[in-house]
Structures are given as structure tokens and as C-alpha cells.
PDB file of C-alpha atoms in Angstrom:
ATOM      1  CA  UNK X  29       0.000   0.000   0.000  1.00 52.00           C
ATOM      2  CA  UNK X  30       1.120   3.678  -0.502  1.00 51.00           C
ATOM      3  CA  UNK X  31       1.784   5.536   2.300  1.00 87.00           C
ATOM      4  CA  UNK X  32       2.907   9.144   2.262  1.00 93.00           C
ATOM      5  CA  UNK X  33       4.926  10.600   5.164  1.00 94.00           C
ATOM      6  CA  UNK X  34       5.245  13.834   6.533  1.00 95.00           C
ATOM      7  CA  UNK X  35       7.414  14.254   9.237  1.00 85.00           C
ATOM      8  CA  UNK X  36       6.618  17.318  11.167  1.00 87.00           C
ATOM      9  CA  UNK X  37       3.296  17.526  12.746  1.00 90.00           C
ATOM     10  CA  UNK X  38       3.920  21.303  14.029  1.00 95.00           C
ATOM     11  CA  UNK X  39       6.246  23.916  13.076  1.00 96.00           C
ATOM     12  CA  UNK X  40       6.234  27.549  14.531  1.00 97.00           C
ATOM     13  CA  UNK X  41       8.618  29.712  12.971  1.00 96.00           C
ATOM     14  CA  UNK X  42       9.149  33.761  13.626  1.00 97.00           C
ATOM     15  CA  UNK X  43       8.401  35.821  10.013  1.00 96.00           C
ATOM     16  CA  UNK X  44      10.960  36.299   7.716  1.00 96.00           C
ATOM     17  CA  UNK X  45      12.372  32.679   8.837  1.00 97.00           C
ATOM     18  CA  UNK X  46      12.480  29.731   6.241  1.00 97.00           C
ATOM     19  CA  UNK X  47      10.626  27.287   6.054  1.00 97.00           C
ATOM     20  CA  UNK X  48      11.028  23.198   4.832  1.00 97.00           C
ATOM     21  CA  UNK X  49       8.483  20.638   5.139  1.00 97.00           C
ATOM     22  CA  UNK X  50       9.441  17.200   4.308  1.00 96.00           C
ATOM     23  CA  UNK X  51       7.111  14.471   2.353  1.00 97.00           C
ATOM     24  CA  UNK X  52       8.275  11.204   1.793  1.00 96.00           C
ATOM     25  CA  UNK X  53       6.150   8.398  -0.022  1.00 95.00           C
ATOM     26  CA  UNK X  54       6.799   4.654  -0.450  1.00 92.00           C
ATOM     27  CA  UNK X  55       5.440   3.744  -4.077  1.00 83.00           C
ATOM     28  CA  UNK X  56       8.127   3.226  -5.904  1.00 80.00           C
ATOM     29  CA  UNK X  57       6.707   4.259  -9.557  1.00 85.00           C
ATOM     30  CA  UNK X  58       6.117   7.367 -11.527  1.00 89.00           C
ATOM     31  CA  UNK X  59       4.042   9.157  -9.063  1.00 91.00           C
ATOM     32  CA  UNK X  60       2.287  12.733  -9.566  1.00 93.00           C
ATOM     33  CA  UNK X  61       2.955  14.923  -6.200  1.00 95.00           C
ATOM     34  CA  UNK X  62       1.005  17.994  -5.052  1.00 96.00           C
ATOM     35  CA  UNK X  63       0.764  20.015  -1.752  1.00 97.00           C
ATOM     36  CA  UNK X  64      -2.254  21.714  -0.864  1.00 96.00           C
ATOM     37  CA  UNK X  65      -2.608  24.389   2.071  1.00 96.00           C
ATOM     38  CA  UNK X  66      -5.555  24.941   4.002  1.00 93.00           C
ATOM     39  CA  UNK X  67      -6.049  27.941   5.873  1.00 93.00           C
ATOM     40  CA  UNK X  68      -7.697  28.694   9.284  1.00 89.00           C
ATOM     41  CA  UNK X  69     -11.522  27.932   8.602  1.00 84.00           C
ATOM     42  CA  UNK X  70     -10.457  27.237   5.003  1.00 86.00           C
ATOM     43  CA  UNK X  71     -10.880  24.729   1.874  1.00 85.00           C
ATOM     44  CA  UNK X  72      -7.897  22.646   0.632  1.00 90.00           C
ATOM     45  CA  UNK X  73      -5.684  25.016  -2.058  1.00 93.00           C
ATOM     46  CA  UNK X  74      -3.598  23.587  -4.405  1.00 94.00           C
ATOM     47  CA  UNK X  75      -0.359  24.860  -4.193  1.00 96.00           C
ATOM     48  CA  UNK X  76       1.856  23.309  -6.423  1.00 96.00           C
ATOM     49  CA  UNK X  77       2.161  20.467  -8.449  1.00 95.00           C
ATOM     50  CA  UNK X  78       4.413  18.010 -10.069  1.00 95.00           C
ATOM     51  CA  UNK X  79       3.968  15.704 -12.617  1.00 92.00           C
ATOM     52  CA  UNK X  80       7.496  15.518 -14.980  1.00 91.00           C
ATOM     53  CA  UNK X  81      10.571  17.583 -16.464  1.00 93.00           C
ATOM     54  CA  UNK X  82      12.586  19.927 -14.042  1.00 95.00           C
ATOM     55  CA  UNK X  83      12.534  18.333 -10.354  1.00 95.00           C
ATOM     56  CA  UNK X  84      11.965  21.691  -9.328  1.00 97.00           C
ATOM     57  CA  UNK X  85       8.558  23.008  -9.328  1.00 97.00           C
ATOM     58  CA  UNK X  86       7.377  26.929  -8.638  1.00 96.00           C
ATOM     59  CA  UNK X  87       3.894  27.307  -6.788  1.00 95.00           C
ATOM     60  CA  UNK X  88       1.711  30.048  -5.688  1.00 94.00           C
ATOM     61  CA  UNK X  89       2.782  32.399  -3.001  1.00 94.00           C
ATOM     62  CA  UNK X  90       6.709  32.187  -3.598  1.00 96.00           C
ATOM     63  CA  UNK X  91       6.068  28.396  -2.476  1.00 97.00           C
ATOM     64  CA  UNK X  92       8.685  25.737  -4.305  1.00 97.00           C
ATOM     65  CA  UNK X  93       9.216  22.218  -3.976  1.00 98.00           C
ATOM     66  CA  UNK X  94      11.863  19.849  -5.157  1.00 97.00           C
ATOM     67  CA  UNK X  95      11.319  16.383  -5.954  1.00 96.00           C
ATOM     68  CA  UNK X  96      14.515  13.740  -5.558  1.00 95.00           C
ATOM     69  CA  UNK X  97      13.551  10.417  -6.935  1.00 93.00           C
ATOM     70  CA  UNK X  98      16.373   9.369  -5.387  1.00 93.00           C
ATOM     71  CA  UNK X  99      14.917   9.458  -1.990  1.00 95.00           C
ATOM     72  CA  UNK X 100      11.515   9.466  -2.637  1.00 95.00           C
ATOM     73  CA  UNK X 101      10.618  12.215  -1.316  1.00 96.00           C
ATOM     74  CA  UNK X 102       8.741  16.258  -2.702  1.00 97.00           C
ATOM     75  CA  UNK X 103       9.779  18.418   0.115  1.00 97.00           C
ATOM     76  CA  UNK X 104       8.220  21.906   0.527  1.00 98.00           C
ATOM     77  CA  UNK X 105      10.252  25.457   1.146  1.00 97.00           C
ATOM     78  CA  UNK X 106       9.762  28.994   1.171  1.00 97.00           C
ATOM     79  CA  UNK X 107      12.565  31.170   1.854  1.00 97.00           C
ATOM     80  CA  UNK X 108      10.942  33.853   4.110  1.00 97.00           C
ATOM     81  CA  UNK X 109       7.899  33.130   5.713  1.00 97.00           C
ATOM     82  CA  UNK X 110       4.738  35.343   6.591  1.00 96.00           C
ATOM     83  CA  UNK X 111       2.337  35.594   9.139  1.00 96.00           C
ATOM     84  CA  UNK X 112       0.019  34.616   6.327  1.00 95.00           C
ATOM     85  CA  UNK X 113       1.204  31.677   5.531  1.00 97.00           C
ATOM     86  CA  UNK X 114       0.088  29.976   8.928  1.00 97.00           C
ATOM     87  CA  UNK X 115      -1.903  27.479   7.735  1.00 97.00           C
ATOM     88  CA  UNK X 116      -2.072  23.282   7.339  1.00 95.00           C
ATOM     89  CA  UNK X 117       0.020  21.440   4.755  1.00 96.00           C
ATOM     90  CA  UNK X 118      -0.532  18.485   3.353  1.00 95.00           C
ATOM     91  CA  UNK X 119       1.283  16.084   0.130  1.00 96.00           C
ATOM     92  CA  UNK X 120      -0.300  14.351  -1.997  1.00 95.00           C
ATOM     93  CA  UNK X 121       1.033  11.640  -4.151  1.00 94.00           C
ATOM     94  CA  UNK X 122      -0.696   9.678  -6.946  1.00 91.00           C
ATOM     95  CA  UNK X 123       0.426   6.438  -8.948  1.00 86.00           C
ATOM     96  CA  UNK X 124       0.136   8.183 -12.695  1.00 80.00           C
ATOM     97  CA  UNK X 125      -1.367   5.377 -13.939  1.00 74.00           C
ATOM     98  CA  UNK X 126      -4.637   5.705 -10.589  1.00 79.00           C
ATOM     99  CA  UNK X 127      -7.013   7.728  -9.596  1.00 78.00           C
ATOM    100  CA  UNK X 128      -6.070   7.670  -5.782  1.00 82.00           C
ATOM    101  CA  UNK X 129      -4.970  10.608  -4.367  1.00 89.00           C
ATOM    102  CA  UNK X 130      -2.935   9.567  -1.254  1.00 91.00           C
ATOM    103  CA  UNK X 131      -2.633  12.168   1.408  1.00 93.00           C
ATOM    104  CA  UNK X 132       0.261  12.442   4.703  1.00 93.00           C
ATOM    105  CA  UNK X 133      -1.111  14.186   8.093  1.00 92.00           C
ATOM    106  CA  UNK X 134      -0.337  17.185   7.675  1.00 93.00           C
ATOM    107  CA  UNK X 135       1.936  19.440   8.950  1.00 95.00           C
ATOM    108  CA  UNK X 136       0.731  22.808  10.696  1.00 95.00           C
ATOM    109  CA  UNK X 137       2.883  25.813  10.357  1.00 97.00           C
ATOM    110  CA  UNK X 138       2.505  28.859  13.052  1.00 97.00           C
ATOM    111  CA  UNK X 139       3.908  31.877  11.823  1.00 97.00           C
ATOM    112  CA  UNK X 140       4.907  34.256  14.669  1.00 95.00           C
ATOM    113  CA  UNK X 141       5.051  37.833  13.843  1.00 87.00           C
TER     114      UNK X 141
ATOM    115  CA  UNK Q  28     -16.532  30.622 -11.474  1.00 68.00           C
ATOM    116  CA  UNK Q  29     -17.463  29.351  -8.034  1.00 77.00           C
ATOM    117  CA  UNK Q  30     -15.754  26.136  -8.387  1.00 92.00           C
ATOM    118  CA  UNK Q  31     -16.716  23.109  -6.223  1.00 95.00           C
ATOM    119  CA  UNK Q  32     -19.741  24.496  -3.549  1.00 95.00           C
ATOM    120  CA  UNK Q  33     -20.979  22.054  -0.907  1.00 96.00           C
ATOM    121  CA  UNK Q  34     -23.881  22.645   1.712  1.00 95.00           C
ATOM    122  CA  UNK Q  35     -24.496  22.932   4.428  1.00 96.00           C
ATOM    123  CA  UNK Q  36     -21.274  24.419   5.860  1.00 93.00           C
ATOM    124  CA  UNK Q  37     -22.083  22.990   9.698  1.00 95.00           C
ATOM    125  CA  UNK Q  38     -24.724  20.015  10.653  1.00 96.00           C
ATOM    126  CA  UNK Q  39     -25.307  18.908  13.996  1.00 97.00           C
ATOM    127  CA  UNK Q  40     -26.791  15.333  13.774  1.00 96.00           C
ATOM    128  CA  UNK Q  41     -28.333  13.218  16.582  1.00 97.00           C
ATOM    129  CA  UNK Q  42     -27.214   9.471  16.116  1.00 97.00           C
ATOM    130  CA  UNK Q  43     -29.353   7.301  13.807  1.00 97.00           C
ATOM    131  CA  UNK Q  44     -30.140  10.341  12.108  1.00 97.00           C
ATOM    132  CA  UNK Q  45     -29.553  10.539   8.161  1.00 96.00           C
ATOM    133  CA  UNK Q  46     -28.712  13.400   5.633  1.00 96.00           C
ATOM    134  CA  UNK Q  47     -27.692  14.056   2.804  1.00 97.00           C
ATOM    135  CA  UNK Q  48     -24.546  16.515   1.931  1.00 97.00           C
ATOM    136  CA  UNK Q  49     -24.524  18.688  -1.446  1.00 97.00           C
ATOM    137  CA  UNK Q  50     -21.590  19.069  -3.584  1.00 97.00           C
ATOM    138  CA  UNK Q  51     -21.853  20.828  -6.992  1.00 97.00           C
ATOM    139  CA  UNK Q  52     -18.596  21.921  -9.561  1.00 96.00           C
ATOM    140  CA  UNK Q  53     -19.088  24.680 -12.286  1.00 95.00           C
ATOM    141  CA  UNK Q  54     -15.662  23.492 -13.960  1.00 94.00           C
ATOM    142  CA  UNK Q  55     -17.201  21.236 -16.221  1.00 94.00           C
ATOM    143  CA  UNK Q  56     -15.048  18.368 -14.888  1.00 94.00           C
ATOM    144  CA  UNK Q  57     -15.629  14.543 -15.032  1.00 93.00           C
ATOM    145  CA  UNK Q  58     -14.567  12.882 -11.867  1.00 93.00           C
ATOM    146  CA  UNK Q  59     -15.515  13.764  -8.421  1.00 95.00           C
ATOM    147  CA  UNK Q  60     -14.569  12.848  -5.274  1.00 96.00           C
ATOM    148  CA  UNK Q  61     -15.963  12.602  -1.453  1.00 97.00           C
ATOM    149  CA  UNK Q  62     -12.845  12.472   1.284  1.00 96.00           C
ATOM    150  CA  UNK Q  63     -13.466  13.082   4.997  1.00 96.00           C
ATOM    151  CA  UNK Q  64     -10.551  14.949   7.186  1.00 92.00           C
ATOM    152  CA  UNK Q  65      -9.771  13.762  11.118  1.00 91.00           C
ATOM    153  CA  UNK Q  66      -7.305  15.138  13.099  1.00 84.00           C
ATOM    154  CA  UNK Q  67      -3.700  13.709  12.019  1.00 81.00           C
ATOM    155  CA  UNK Q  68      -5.128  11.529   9.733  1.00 82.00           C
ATOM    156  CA  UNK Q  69      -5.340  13.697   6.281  1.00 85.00           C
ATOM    157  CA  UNK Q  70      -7.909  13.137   3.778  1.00 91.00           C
ATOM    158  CA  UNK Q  71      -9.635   9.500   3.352  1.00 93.00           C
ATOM    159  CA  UNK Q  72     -11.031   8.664   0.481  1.00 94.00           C
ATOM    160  CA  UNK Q  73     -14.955   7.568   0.943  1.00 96.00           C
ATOM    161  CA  UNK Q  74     -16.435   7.271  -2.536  1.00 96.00           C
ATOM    162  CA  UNK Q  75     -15.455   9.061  -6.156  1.00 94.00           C
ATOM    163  CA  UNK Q  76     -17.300   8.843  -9.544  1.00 94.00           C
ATOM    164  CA  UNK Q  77     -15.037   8.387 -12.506  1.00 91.00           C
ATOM    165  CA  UNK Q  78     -18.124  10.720 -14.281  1.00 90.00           C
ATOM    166  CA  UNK Q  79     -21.660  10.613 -14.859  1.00 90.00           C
ATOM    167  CA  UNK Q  80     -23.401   7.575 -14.169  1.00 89.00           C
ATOM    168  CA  UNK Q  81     -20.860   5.147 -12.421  1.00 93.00           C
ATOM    169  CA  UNK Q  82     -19.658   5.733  -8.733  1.00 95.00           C
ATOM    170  CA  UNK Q  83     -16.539   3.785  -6.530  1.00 94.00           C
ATOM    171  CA  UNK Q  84     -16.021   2.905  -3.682  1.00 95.00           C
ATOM    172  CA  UNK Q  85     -12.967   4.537  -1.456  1.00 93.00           C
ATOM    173  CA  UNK Q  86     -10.671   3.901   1.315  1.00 91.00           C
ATOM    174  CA  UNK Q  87     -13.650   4.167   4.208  1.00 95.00           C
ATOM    175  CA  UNK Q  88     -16.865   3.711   2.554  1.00 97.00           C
ATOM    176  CA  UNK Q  89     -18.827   1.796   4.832  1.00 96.00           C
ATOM    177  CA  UNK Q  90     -21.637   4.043   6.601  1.00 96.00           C
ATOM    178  CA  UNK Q  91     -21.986   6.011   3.280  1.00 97.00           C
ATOM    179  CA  UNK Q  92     -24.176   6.370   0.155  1.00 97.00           C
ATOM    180  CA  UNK Q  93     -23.548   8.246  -2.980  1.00 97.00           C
ATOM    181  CA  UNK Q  94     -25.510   9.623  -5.777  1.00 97.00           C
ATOM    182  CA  UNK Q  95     -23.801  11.131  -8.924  1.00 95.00           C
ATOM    183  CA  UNK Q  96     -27.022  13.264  -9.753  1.00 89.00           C
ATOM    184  CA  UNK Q  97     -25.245  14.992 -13.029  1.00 94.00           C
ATOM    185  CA  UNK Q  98     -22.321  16.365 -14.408  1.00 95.00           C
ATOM    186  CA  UNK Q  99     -22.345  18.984 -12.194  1.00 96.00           C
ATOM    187  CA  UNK Q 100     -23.984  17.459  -8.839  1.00 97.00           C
ATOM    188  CA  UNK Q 101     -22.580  14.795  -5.909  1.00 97.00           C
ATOM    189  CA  UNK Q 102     -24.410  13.867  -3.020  1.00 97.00           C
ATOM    190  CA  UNK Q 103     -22.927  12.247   0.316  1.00 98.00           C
ATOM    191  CA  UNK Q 104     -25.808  10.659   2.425  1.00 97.00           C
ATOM    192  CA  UNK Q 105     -25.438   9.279   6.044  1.00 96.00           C
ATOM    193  CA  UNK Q 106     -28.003   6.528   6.402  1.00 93.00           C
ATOM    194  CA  UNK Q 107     -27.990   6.579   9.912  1.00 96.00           C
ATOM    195  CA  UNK Q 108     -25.532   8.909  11.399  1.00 96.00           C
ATOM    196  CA  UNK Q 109     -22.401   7.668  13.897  1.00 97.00           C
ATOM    197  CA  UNK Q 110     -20.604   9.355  16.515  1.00 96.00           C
ATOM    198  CA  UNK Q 111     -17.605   8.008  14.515  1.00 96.00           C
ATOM    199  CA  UNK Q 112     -18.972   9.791  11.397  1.00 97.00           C
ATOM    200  CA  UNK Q 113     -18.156  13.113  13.037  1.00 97.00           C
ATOM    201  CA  UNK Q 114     -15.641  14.708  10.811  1.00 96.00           C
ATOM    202  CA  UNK Q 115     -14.958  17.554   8.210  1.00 94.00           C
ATOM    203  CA  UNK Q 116     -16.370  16.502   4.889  1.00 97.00           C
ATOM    204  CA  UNK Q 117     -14.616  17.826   1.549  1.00 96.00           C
ATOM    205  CA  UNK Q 118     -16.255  17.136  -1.870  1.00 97.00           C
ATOM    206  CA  UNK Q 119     -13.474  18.034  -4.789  1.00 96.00           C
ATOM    207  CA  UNK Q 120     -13.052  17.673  -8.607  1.00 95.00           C
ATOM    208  CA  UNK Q 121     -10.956  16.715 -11.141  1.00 93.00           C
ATOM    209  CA  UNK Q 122     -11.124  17.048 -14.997  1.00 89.00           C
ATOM    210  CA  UNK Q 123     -11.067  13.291 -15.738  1.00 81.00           C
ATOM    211  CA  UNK Q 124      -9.216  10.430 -13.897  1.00 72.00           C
ATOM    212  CA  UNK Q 125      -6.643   8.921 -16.177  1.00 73.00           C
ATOM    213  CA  UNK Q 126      -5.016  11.788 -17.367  1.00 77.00           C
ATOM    214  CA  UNK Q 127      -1.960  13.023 -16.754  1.00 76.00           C
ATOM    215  CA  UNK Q 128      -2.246  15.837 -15.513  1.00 80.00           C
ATOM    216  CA  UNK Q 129      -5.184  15.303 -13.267  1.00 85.00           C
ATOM    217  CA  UNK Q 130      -5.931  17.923 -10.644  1.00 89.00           C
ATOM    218  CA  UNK Q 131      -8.298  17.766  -7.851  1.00 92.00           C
ATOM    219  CA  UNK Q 132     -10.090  21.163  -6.563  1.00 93.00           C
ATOM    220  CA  UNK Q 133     -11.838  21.136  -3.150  1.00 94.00           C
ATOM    221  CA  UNK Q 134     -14.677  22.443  -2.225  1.00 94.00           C
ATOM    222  CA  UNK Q 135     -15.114  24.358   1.156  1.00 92.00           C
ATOM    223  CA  UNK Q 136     -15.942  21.307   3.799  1.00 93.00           C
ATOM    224  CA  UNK Q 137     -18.674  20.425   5.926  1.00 95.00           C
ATOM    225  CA  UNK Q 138     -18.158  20.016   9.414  1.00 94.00           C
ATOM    226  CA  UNK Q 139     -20.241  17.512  10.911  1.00 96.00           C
ATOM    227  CA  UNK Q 140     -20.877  16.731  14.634  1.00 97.00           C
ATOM    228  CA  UNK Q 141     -22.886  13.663  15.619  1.00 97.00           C
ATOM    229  CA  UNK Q 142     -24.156  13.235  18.964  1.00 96.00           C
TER     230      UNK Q 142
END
């Protein structure tokens, strides 16, 4: 079974600080990845999304995320957070060849201004 | 565009009650989708509809019923409501399962409290 990993469950961080949030998954073929962010009182966003080419993927919001195939893992950074961006994150990973969307915990981030 | 709507936004449920939650998408896609969210758990899959006229079953779909009304329409109903039902429920959408580049666009969440 696929199982995706994500191994903070809280981060607080002061603004301006960066920020990584790891996401590991255990299928081991061509996968699709996303994150999504929900905010406080919120519906899931998409934030970014990978499906092929360049490893490293742009999102909304100055978000990026790189994905190593090599470890398996889509891991999420932003290189000065806001107060804004408090919020849930969650990864997403999907066999290309399925329908199932396969979602980790989450991880909240707490932005402190 | 609204996107993917759902109603209501907050139901308080007695148990052995039943209801029915609304989910509608003005993005013209195929495939939709019913998850529910619990605390450290993520999103669980409960049922999905490839498109119009054929519904699956998902990761937790026992306790559930779904009707793919239309294109645009997908309704969740609770038969006879849990305590262990109480969760966030998040409809989304997708333009068609099997491509590619499939993307899945949530709606805003119910949050439902059985007693």
C-alpha cells in the first residue's frame, strides 16, 4: 500500500524565517505529487504540483518544492515566511497510472510575527 | 466561477439520524470525489465517480451512500448517522481520472458533529 509521510506535525517559525516541510512516499513508480494548504476555517488550495521535467517546481505564493527520486521524497520550502502563511500542509502523491490521491497528516505551520 | 460548492457548511446530527450533503462543480469536470478529514489523519477517500453515471467505492466507505445526480452534482448521504462519522467533509473535482495531468479542486468542507 502507498503511504505518504510527513514528518513534522507542528512547526512555529518567527516571520521572515524559512521554512522546509518534508514528504516522503513509499510507491516506488512514476508518481504525480502535489501540496495543498488549508487555511484557518479554510478549503484545501492547491499549491503546487508536479507531474514531470525539471525536479523543481514553482507554486503560488513564492512556495517551491523539489522532488529527488532518489529518496523518494517532494519536500516543501519557502525562503521567508509570513504571518500569512500559517496554515495546514498536506502532500499528496498519486500512482500516474490511478485515480487515488494519497494524502500524509499534515503538517501545521505557526507563523509568529 | 465558483468552483466546487458544498452545503451545508455545519450540521449537527443526533445518532441514527440521516442526511444528505450537497456538492456541486461549475468546472465542467468529469470525476468527483468525497474524502473526509480527522485530526492527524489527512484526507480518506470515501467514494469518487469516474463521471456521470458510475460511482466507486474509497478507502472508508462503509456508513456512506452516494448519488452522482449529473455532471455537475454529488451527493454524500449518512443513512444513519455515527458518533464516529463526526468529521470535516470535503467534496473536490478533477477534470477526468486517467489523465496526466489530473488535478483535484476542493470544495469548502462540511463540518459535521454527531451526537
Amino acid at each position: 500500500a502507498q503511504s505518504v509521510s510527513q514528518h513534522n506535525h507542528h512547526v512555529i517559525l518567527s516571520e521572515a524565517a524559512s521554512l522546509e516541510l518534508g514528504c516522503n512516499y513509499s510507491y516506488g513508480g512514476t508518481v504525480n505529487l502535489f501540496w495543498y494548504v488549508q487555511y484557518p476555517g479554510q478549503h484545501l488550495q492547491l499549491l503546487l504540483k508536479y507531474f514531470s521535467g525539471d525536479p523543481l517546481v514553482k507554486g503560488i505564493k513564492g512556495f517551491e518544492a523539489e522532488f529527488i527520486k532518489s529518496k523518494f521524497s517532494f519536500n516543501l520550502r519557502k525562503p521567508s515566511v509570513q504571518w500569512s502563511d500559517t496554515a495546514e500542509y498536506f502532500c499528496a502523491v498519486r500512482r500516474s497510472n490511478d485515480y487515488k490521491l494519497s494524502f500524509g497528516a499534515g503538517t501545521t505551520v505557526t507563523v509568529r510575527a | 466561477n465558483a468552483g466546487v460548492t458544498q452545503t451545508p457548511k455545519f450540521q449537527v446530527l443526533k445518532t441514527g439520524q440521516s442526511m444528505t450533503l450537497q456538492c456541486a462543480q461549475d468546472m465542467n469536470h468529469n470525476s468527483m470525489y468525497w474524502y473526509r478529514q480527522d485530526p492527524g489523519m489527512g484526507l480518506r477517500l470515501i467514494y469518487y465517480s469516474a463521471s456521470e453515471g458510475t460511482t466507486d467505492k474509497g478507502e472508508v466507505p462503509n456508513g456512506y451512500n452516494v448519488s452522482r445526480l449529473n455532471k455537475r452534482e454529488f451527493s454524500l448521504r449518512l443513512e444513519s448517522a455515527a458518533p464516529s462519522q463526526t468529521s470535516v467533509y470535503f467534496c473536490a473535482s478533477s477534470e477526468a481520472q486517467g489523465l496526466v495531468t489530473d488535478t483535484q479542486y476542493f470544495g469548502p468542507g462540511t463540518r459535521l458533529t454527531v451526537l
